[in-house]
mmCIF file of C-alpha atoms and ligand atoms in Angstrom:
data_model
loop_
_atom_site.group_PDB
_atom_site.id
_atom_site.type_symbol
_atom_site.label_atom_id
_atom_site.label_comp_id
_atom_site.label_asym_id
_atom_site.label_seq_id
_atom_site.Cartn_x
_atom_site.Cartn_y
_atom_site.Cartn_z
ATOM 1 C CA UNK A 1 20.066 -6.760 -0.608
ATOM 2 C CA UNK A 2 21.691 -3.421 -0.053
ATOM 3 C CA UNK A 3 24.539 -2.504 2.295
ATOM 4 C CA UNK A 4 24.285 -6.709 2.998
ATOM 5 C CA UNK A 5 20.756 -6.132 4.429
ATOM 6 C CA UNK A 6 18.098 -7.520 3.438
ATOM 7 C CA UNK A 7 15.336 -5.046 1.255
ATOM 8 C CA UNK A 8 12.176 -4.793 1.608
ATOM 9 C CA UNK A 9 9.981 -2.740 -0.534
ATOM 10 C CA UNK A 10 6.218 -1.233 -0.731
ATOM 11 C CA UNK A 11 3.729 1.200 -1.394
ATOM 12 C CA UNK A 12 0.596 2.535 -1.934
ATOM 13 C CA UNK A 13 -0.770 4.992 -4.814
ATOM 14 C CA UNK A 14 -1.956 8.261 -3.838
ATOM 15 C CA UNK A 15 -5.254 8.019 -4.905
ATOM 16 C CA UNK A 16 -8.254 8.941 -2.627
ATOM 17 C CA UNK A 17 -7.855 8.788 1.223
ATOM 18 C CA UNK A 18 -6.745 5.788 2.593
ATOM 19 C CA UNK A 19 -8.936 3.767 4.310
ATOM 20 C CA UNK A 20 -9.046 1.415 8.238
ATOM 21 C CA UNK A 21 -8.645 -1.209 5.675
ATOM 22 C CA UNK A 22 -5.473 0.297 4.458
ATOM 23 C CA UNK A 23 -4.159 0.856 7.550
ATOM 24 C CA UNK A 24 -4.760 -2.806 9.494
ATOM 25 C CA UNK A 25 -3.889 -4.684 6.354
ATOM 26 C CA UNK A 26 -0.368 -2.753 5.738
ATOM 27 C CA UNK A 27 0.518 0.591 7.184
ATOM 28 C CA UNK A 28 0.291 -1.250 10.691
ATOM 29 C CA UNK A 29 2.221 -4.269 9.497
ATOM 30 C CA UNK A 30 5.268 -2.127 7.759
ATOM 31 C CA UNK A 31 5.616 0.145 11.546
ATOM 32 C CA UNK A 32 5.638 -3.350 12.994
ATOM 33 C CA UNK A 33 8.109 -4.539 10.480
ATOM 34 C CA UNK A 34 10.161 -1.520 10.309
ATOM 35 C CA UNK A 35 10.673 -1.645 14.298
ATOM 36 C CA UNK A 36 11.027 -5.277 14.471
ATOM 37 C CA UNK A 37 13.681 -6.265 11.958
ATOM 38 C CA UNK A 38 16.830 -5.370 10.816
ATOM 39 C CA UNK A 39 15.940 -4.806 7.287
ATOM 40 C CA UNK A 40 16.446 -1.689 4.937
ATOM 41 C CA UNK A 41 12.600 -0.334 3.726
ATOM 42 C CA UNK A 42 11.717 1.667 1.425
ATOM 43 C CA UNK A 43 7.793 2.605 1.472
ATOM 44 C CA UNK A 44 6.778 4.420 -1.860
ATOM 45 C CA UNK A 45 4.000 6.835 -2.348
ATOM 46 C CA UNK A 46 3.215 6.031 -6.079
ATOM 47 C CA UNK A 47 1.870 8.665 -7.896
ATOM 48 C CA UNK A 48 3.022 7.755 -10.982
ATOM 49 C CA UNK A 49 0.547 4.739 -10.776
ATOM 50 C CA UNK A 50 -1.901 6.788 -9.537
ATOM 51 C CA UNK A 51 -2.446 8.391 -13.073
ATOM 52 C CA UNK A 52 -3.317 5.294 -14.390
ATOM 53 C CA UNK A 53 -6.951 6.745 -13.515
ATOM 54 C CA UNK A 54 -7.573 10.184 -14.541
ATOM 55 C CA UNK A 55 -6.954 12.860 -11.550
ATOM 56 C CA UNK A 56 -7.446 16.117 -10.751
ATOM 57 C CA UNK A 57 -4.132 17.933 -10.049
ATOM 58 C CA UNK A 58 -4.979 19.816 -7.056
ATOM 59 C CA UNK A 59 -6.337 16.278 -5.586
ATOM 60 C CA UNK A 60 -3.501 14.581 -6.742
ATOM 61 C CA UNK A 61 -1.501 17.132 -5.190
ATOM 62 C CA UNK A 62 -3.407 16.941 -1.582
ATOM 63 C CA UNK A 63 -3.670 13.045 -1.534
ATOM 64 C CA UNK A 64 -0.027 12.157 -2.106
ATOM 65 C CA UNK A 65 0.717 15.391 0.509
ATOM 66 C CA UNK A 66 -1.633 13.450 2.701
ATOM 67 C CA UNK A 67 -0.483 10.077 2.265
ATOM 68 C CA UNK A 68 3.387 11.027 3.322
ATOM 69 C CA UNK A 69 1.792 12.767 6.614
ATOM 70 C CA UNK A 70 -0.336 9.522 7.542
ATOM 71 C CA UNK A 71 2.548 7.199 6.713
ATOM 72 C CA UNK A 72 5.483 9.483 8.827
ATOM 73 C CA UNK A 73 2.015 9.614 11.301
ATOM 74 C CA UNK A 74 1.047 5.922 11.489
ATOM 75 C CA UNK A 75 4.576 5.323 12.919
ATOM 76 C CA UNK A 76 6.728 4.987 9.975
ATOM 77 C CA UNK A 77 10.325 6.872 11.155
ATOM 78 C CA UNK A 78 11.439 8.707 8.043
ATOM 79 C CA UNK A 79 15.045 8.874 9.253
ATOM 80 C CA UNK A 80 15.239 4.814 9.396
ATOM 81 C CA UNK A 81 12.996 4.166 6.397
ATOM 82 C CA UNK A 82 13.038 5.803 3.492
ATOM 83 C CA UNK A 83 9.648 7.330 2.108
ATOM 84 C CA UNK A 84 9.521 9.010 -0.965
ATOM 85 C CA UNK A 85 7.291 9.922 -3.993
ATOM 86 C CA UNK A 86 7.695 7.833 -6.795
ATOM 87 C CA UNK A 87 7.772 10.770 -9.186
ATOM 88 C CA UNK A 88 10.721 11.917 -7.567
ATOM 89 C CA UNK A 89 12.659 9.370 -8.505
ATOM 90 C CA UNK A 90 13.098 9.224 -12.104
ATOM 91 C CA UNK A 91 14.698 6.144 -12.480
ATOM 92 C CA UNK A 92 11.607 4.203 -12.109
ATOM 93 C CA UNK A 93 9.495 4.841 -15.676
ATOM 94 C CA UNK A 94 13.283 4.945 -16.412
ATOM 95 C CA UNK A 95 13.874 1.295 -15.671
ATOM 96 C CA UNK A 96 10.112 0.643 -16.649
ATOM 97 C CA UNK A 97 10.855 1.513 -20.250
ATOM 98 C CA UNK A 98 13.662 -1.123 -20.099
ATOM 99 C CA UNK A 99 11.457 -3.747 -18.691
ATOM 100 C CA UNK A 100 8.701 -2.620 -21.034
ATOM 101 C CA UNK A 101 10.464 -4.413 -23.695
ATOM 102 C CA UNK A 102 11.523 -7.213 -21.775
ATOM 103 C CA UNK A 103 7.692 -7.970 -21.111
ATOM 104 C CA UNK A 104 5.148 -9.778 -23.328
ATOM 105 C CA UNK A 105 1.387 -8.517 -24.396
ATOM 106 C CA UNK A 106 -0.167 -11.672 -24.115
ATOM 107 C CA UNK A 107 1.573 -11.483 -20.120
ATOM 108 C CA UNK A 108 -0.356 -7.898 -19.227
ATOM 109 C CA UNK A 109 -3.040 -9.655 -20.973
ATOM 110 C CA UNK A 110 -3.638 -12.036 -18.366
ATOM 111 C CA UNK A 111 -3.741 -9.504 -15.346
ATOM 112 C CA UNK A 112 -6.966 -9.329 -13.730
ATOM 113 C CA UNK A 113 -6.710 -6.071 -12.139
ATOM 114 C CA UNK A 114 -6.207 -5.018 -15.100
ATOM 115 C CA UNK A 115 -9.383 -6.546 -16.772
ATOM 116 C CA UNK A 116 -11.246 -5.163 -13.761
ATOM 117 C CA UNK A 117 -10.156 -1.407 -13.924
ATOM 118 C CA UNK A 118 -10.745 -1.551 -17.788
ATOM 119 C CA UNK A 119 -14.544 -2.220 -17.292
ATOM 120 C CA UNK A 120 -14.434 0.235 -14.414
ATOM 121 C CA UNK A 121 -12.462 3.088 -16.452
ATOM 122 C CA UNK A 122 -14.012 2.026 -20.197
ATOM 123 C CA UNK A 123 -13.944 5.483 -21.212
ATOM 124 C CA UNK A 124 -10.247 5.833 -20.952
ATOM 125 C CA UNK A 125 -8.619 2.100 -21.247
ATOM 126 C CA UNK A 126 -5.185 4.198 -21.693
ATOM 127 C CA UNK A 127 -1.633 1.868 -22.335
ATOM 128 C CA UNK A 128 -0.465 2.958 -18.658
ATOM 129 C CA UNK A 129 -3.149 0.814 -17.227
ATOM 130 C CA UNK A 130 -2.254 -1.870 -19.203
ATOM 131 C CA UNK A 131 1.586 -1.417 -18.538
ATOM 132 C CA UNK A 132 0.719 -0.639 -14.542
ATOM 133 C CA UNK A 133 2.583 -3.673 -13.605
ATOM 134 C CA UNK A 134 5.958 -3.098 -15.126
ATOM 135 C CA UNK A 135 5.921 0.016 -13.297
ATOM 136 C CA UNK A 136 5.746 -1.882 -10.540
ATOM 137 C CA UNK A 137 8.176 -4.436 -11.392
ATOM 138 C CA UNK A 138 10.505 -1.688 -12.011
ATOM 139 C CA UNK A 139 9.610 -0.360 -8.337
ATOM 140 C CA UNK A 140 10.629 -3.262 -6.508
ATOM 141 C CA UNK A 141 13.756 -4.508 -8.530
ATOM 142 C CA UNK A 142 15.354 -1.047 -8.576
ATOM 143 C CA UNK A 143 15.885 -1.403 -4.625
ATOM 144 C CA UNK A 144 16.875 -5.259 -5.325
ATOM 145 C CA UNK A 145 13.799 -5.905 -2.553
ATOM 146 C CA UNK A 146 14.097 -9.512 -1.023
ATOM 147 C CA UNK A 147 10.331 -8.864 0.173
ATOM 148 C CA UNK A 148 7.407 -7.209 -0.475
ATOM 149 C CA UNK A 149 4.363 -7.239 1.788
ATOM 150 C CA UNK A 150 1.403 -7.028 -0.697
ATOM 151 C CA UNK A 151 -1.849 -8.386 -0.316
ATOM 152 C CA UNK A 152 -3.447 -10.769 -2.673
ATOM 153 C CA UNK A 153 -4.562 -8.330 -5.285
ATOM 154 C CA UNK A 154 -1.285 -7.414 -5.828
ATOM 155 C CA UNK A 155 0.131 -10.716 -5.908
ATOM 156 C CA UNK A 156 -0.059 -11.344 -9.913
ATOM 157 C CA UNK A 157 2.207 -8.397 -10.199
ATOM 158 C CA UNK A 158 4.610 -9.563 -7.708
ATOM 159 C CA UNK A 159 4.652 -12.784 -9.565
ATOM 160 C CA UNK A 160 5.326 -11.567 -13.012
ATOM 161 C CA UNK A 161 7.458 -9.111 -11.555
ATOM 162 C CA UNK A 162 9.125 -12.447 -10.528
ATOM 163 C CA UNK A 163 9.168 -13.681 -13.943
ATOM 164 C CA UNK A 164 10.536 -10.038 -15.703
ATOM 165 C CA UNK A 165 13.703 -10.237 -13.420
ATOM 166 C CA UNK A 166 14.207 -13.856 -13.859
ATOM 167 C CA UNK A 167 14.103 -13.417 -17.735
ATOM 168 C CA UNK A 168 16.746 -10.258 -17.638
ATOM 169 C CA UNK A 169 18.622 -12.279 -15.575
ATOM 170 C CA UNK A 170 18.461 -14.938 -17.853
ATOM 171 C CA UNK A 171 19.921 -12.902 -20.426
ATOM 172 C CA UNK A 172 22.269 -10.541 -18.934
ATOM 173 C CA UNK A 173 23.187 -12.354 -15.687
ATOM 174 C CA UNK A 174 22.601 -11.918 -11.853
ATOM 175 C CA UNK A 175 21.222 -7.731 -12.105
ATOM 176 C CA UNK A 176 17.982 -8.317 -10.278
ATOM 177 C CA UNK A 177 17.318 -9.988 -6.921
ATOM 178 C CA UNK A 178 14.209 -12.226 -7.104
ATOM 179 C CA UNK A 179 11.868 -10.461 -4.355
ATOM 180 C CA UNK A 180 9.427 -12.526 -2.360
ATOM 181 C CA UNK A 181 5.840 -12.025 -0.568
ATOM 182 C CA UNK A 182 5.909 -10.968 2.323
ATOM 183 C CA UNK A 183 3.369 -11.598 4.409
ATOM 184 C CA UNK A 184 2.512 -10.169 7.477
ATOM 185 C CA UNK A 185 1.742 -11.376 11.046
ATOM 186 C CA UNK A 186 -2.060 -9.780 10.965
ATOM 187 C CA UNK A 187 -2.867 -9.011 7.769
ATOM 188 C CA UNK A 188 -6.376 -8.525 8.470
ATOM 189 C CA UNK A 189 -8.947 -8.183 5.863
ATOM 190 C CA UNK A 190 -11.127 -5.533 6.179
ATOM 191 C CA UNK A 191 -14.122 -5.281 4.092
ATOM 192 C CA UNK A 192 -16.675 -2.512 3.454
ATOM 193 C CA UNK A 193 -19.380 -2.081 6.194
ATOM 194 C CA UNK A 194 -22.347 -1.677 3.949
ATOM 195 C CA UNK A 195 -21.424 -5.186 1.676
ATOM 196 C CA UNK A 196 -19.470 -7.464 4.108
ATOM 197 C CA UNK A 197 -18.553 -9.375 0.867
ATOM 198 C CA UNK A 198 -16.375 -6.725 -0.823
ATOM 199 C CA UNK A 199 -13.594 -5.496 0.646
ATOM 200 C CA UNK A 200 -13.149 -1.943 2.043
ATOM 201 C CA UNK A 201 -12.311 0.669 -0.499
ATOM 202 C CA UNK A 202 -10.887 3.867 -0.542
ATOM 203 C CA UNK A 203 -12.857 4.523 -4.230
ATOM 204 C CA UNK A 204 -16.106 3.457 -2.522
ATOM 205 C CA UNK A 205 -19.024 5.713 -3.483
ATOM 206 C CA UNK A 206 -20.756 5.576 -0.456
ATOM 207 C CA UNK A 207 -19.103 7.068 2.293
ATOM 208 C CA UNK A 208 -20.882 4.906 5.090
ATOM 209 C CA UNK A 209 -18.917 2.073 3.774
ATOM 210 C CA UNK A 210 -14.950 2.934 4.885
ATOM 211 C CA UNK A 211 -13.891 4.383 7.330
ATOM 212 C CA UNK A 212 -11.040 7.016 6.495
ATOM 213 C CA UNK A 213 -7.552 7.203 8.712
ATOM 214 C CA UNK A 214 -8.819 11.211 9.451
ATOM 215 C CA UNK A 215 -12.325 10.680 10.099
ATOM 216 C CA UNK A 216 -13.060 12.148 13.476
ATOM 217 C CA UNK A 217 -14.484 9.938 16.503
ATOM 218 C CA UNK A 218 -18.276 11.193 15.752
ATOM 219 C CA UNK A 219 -18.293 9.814 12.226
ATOM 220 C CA UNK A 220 -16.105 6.897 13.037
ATOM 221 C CA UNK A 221 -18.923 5.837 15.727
ATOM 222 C CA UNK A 222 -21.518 6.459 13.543
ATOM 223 C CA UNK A 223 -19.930 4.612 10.504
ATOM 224 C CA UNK A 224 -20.162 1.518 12.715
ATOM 225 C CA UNK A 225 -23.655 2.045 13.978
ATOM 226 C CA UNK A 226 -24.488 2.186 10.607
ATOM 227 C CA UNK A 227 -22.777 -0.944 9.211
ATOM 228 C CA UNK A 228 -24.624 -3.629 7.933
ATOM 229 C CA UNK A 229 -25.038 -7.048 10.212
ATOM 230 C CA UNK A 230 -27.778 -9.554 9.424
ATOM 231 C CA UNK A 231 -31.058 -10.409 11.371
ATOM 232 C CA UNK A 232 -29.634 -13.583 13.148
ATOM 233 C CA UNK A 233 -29.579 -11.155 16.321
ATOM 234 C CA UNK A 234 -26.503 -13.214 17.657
ATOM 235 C CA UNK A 235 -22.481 -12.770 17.532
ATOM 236 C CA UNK A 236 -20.664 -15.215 16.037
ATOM 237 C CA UNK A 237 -17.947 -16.023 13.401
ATOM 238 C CA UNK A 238 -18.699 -17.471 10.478
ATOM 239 C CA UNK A 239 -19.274 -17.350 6.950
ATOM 240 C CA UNK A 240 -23.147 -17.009 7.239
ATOM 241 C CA UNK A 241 -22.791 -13.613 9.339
ATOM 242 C CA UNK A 242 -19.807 -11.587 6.911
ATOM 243 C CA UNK A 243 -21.289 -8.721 8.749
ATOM 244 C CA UNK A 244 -20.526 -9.490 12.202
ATOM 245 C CA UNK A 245 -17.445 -11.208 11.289
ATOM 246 C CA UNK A 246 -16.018 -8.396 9.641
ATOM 247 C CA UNK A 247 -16.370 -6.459 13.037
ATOM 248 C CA UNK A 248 -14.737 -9.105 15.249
ATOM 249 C CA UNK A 249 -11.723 -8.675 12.949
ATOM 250 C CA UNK A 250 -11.353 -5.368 13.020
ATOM 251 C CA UNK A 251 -11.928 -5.250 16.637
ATOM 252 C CA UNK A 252 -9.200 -8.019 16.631
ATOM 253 C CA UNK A 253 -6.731 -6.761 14.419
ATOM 254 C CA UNK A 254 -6.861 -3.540 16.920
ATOM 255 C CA UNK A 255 -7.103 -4.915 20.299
ATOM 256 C CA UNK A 256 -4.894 -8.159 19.696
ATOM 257 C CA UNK A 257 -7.618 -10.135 20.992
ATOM 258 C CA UNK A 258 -8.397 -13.197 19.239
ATOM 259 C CA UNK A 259 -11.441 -14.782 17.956
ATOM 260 C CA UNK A 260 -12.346 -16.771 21.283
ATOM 261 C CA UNK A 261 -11.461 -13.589 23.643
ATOM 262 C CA UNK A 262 -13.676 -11.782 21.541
ATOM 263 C CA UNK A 263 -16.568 -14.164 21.555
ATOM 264 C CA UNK A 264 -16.617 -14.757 24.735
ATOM 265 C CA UNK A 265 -16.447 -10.794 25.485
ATOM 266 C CA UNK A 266 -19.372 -10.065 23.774
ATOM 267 C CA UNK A 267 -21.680 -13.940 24.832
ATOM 268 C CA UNK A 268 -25.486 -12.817 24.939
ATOM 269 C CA UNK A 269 -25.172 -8.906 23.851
ATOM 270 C CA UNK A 270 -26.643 -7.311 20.787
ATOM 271 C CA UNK A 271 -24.738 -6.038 17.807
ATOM 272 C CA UNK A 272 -25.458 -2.346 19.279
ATOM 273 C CA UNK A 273 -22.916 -3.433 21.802
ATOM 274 C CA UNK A 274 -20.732 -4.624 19.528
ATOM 275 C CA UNK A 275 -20.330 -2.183 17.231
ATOM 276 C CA UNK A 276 -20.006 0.629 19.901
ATOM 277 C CA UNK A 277 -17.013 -1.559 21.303
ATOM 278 C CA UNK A 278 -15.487 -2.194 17.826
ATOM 279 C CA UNK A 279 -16.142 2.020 17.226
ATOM 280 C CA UNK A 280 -14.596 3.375 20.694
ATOM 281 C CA UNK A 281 -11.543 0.518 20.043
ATOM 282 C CA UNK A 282 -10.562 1.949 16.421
ATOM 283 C CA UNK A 283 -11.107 5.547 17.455
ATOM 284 C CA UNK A 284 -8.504 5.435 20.277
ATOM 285 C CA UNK A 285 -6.440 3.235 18.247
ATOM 286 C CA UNK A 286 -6.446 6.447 15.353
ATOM 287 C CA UNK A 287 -6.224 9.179 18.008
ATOM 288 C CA UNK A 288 -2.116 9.035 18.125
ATOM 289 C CA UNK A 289 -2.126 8.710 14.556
ATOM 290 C CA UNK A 290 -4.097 11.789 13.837
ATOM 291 C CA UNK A 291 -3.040 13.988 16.705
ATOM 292 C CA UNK A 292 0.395 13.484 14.962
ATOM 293 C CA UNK A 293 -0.843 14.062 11.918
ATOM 294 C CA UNK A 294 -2.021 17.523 12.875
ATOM 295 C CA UNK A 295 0.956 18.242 14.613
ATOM 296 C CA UNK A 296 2.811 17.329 10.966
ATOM 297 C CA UNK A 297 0.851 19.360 8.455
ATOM 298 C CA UNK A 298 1.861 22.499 11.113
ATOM 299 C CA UNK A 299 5.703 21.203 10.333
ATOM 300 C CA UNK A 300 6.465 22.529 6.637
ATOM 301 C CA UNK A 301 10.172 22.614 7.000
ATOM 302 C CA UNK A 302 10.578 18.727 8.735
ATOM 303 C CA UNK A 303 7.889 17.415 6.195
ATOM 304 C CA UNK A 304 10.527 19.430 3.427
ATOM 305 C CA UNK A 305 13.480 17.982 4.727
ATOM 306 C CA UNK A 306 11.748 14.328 4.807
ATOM 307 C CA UNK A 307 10.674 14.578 1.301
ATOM 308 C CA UNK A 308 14.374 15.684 0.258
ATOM 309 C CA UNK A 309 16.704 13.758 1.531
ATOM 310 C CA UNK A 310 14.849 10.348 1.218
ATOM 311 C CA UNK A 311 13.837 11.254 -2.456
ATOM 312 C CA UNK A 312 17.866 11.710 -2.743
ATOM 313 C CA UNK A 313 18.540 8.558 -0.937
ATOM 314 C CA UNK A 314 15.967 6.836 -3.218
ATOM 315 C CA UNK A 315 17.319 7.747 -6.529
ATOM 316 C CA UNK A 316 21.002 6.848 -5.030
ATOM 317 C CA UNK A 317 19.796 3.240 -4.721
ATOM 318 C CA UNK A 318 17.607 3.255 -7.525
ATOM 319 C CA UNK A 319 20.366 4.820 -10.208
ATOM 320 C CA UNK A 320 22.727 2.371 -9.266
ATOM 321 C CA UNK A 321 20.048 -0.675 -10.145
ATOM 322 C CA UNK A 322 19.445 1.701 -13.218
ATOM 323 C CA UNK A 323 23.471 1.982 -14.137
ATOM 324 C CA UNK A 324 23.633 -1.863 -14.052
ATOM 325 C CA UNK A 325 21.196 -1.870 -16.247
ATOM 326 C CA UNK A 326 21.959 0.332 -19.000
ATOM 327 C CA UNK A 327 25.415 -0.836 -19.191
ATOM 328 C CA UNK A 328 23.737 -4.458 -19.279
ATOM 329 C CA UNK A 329 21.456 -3.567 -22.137
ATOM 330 C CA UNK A 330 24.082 -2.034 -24.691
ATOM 331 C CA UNK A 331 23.447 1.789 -23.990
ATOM 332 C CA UNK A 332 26.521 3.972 -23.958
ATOM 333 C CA UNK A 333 27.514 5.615 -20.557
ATOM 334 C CA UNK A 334 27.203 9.696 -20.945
ATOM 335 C CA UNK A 335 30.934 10.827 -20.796
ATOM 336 C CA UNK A 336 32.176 12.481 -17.720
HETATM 337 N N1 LIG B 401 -0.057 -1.460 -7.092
HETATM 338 C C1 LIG B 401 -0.007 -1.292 -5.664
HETATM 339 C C2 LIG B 401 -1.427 -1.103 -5.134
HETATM 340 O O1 LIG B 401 -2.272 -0.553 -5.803
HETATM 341 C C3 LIG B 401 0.827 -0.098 -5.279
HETATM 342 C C4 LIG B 401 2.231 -0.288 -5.680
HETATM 343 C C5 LIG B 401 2.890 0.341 -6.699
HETATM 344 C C6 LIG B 401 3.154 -1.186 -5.085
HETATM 345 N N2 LIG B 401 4.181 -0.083 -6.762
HETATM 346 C C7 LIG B 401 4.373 -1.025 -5.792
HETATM 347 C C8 LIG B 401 3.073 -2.122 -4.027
HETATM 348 C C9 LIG B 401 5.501 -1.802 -5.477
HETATM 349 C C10 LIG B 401 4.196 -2.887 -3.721
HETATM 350 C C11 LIG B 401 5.393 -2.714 -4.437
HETATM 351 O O2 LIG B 401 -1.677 -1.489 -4.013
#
């Protein structure tokens, strides 16, 4: 809670180019959110995560530029939430230090993302990966979030998050409120259009297989042309056609429609018509989002002033959490 509102908290790290999957499975649901309920938001851009994974700087640079345009573009109003860079706020490795010790090996041992993106990065298995979610717990319980709208990947490190703030607590008393899931009305799953049975990635090597927020309305049709179905030459939804079903739910998680409507739409066509459909439907849906995105990176001085004064109001949330704590733990205040 802050200001007897209720907190909500999330983010994404500013790695790559964010993907339709990104978009329909949060960006869309925090606008929706953020317009719908009287809750205080704060929407991170985590760079500090994104290290994790070894980065060029100029990339780095342009990505987490990028992703601050696409969120303030996708409908996110930086003057009711507050988006910020995660590296502007020093309190969080700050607070993540402090949890650090409050947080057991054999814990980060158990988290699977972490297993997977130690066989993926072998060559550079570094202690920030391993420590990636106490970052995170730090992220969320320096805002005191109530909720935080994750998907399920990220649930384990909501959940020991959970259990990190529950143990200070234990210890020092009520510092940290206990956030929760949120989860939101569409959450749509997108997965990749060249292997129906992954999910779409921003990190995906080939680029048929995402589509990106930016890509224009050419490459977005073709994408879809291109995506992989199955030879039972009929539209339906079900697990034997991942394919096809993975295009009725992006078609539905952009038009609203549901499954039935969208059946019954496309009863005795071909995929060709489908996938044209599902094509034309995201590229208007992106159009706004991308005509205000140009409109944006033309805007140096508002894009300034965003990044400013919500990095300020940032750290004046987070440094109180951060106060609380360090008087908790033992550390002596710096004299005035
Ligand atoms: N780990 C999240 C992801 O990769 C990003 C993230 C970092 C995050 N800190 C967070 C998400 C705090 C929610 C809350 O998707």
């Amino acid at each position: 809670m802050i200001d007897g509102k209720k907190t909500m908290l999330s983010g994404m790290q500013s790695t790559g180019m964010i993907t339709l999957g990104n978009y329909l499975g949060a960006l869309k649901n925090w606008v929706n959110l953020a317009d719908e309920e009287d809750i205080k938001c704060f929407y991170g851009i985590m760079d500090l995560h994104s290290i994790t994974v070894r980065q060029d700087p100029t990339e780095l640079k342009k990505n987490a530029r990028r992703l601050m345009l696409l969120y303030i573009a996708a409908g996110l109003d930086p003057e009711k939430n507050c988006l910020f860079f995660q590296s502007h706020v020093p309190a969080h490795p700050q607070l993540a230090w402090i949890l650090n010790c409050f947080t057991y090996m054999g814990e980060m041992n158990r988290m699977t993302q972490f297993k997977d993106k130690s066989a993926k990065h072998a060559d550079n298995i570094n202690t920030g990966l391993f420590t990636y979610p106490v970052l995170m717990a730090a992220d969320i319980l320096l805002y005191q979030a109530d909720l935080v709208p994750v998907g399920k990947d990220q649930m384990q490190h909501l959940e020991i998050t959970r259990d990190i703030a529950t143990r200070f607590n234990g210890i020092y008393g009520d510092v940290f409120t206990i956030p929760d899931a949120y989860i939101g009305k569409s959450g749509a799953r997108v997965m990749s259009l060249q292997d129906p049975e992954k999910k779409m990635s921003k990190s995906d090597e080939n680029p048929n297989a995402s589509i990106f927020l930016l890509d224009d309305k050419d490459t977005i049709m073709r994408k879809f042309k291109r995506a992989v179905t199955d030879s039972e030459g009929m539209i339906a939804y079900r697990d034997e056609q991942p394919g096809v079903r993975n295009l009725i739910d992006i078609y539905n998680a952009v038009t609203g429609h549901t499954v039935e409507e969208t059946l019954k739409e496309f009863e005795g066509q071909g995929y060709g018509t489908l996938k044209e459909a599902v094509g034309e439907a995201v590229a208007t849906e992106l159009a706004p989002l991308q005509a205000r995105y140009a409109e944006l990176e033309k805007d140096k001085e508002f894009v300034n002033r965003v990044m400013k004064e919500n990095a300020e109001q940032a750290s004046y949330y987070a440094n109180k959490t951060l106060r609380k704590v360090m008087k908790k733990v033992g550390f002596i205040e710096m004299p005035r």
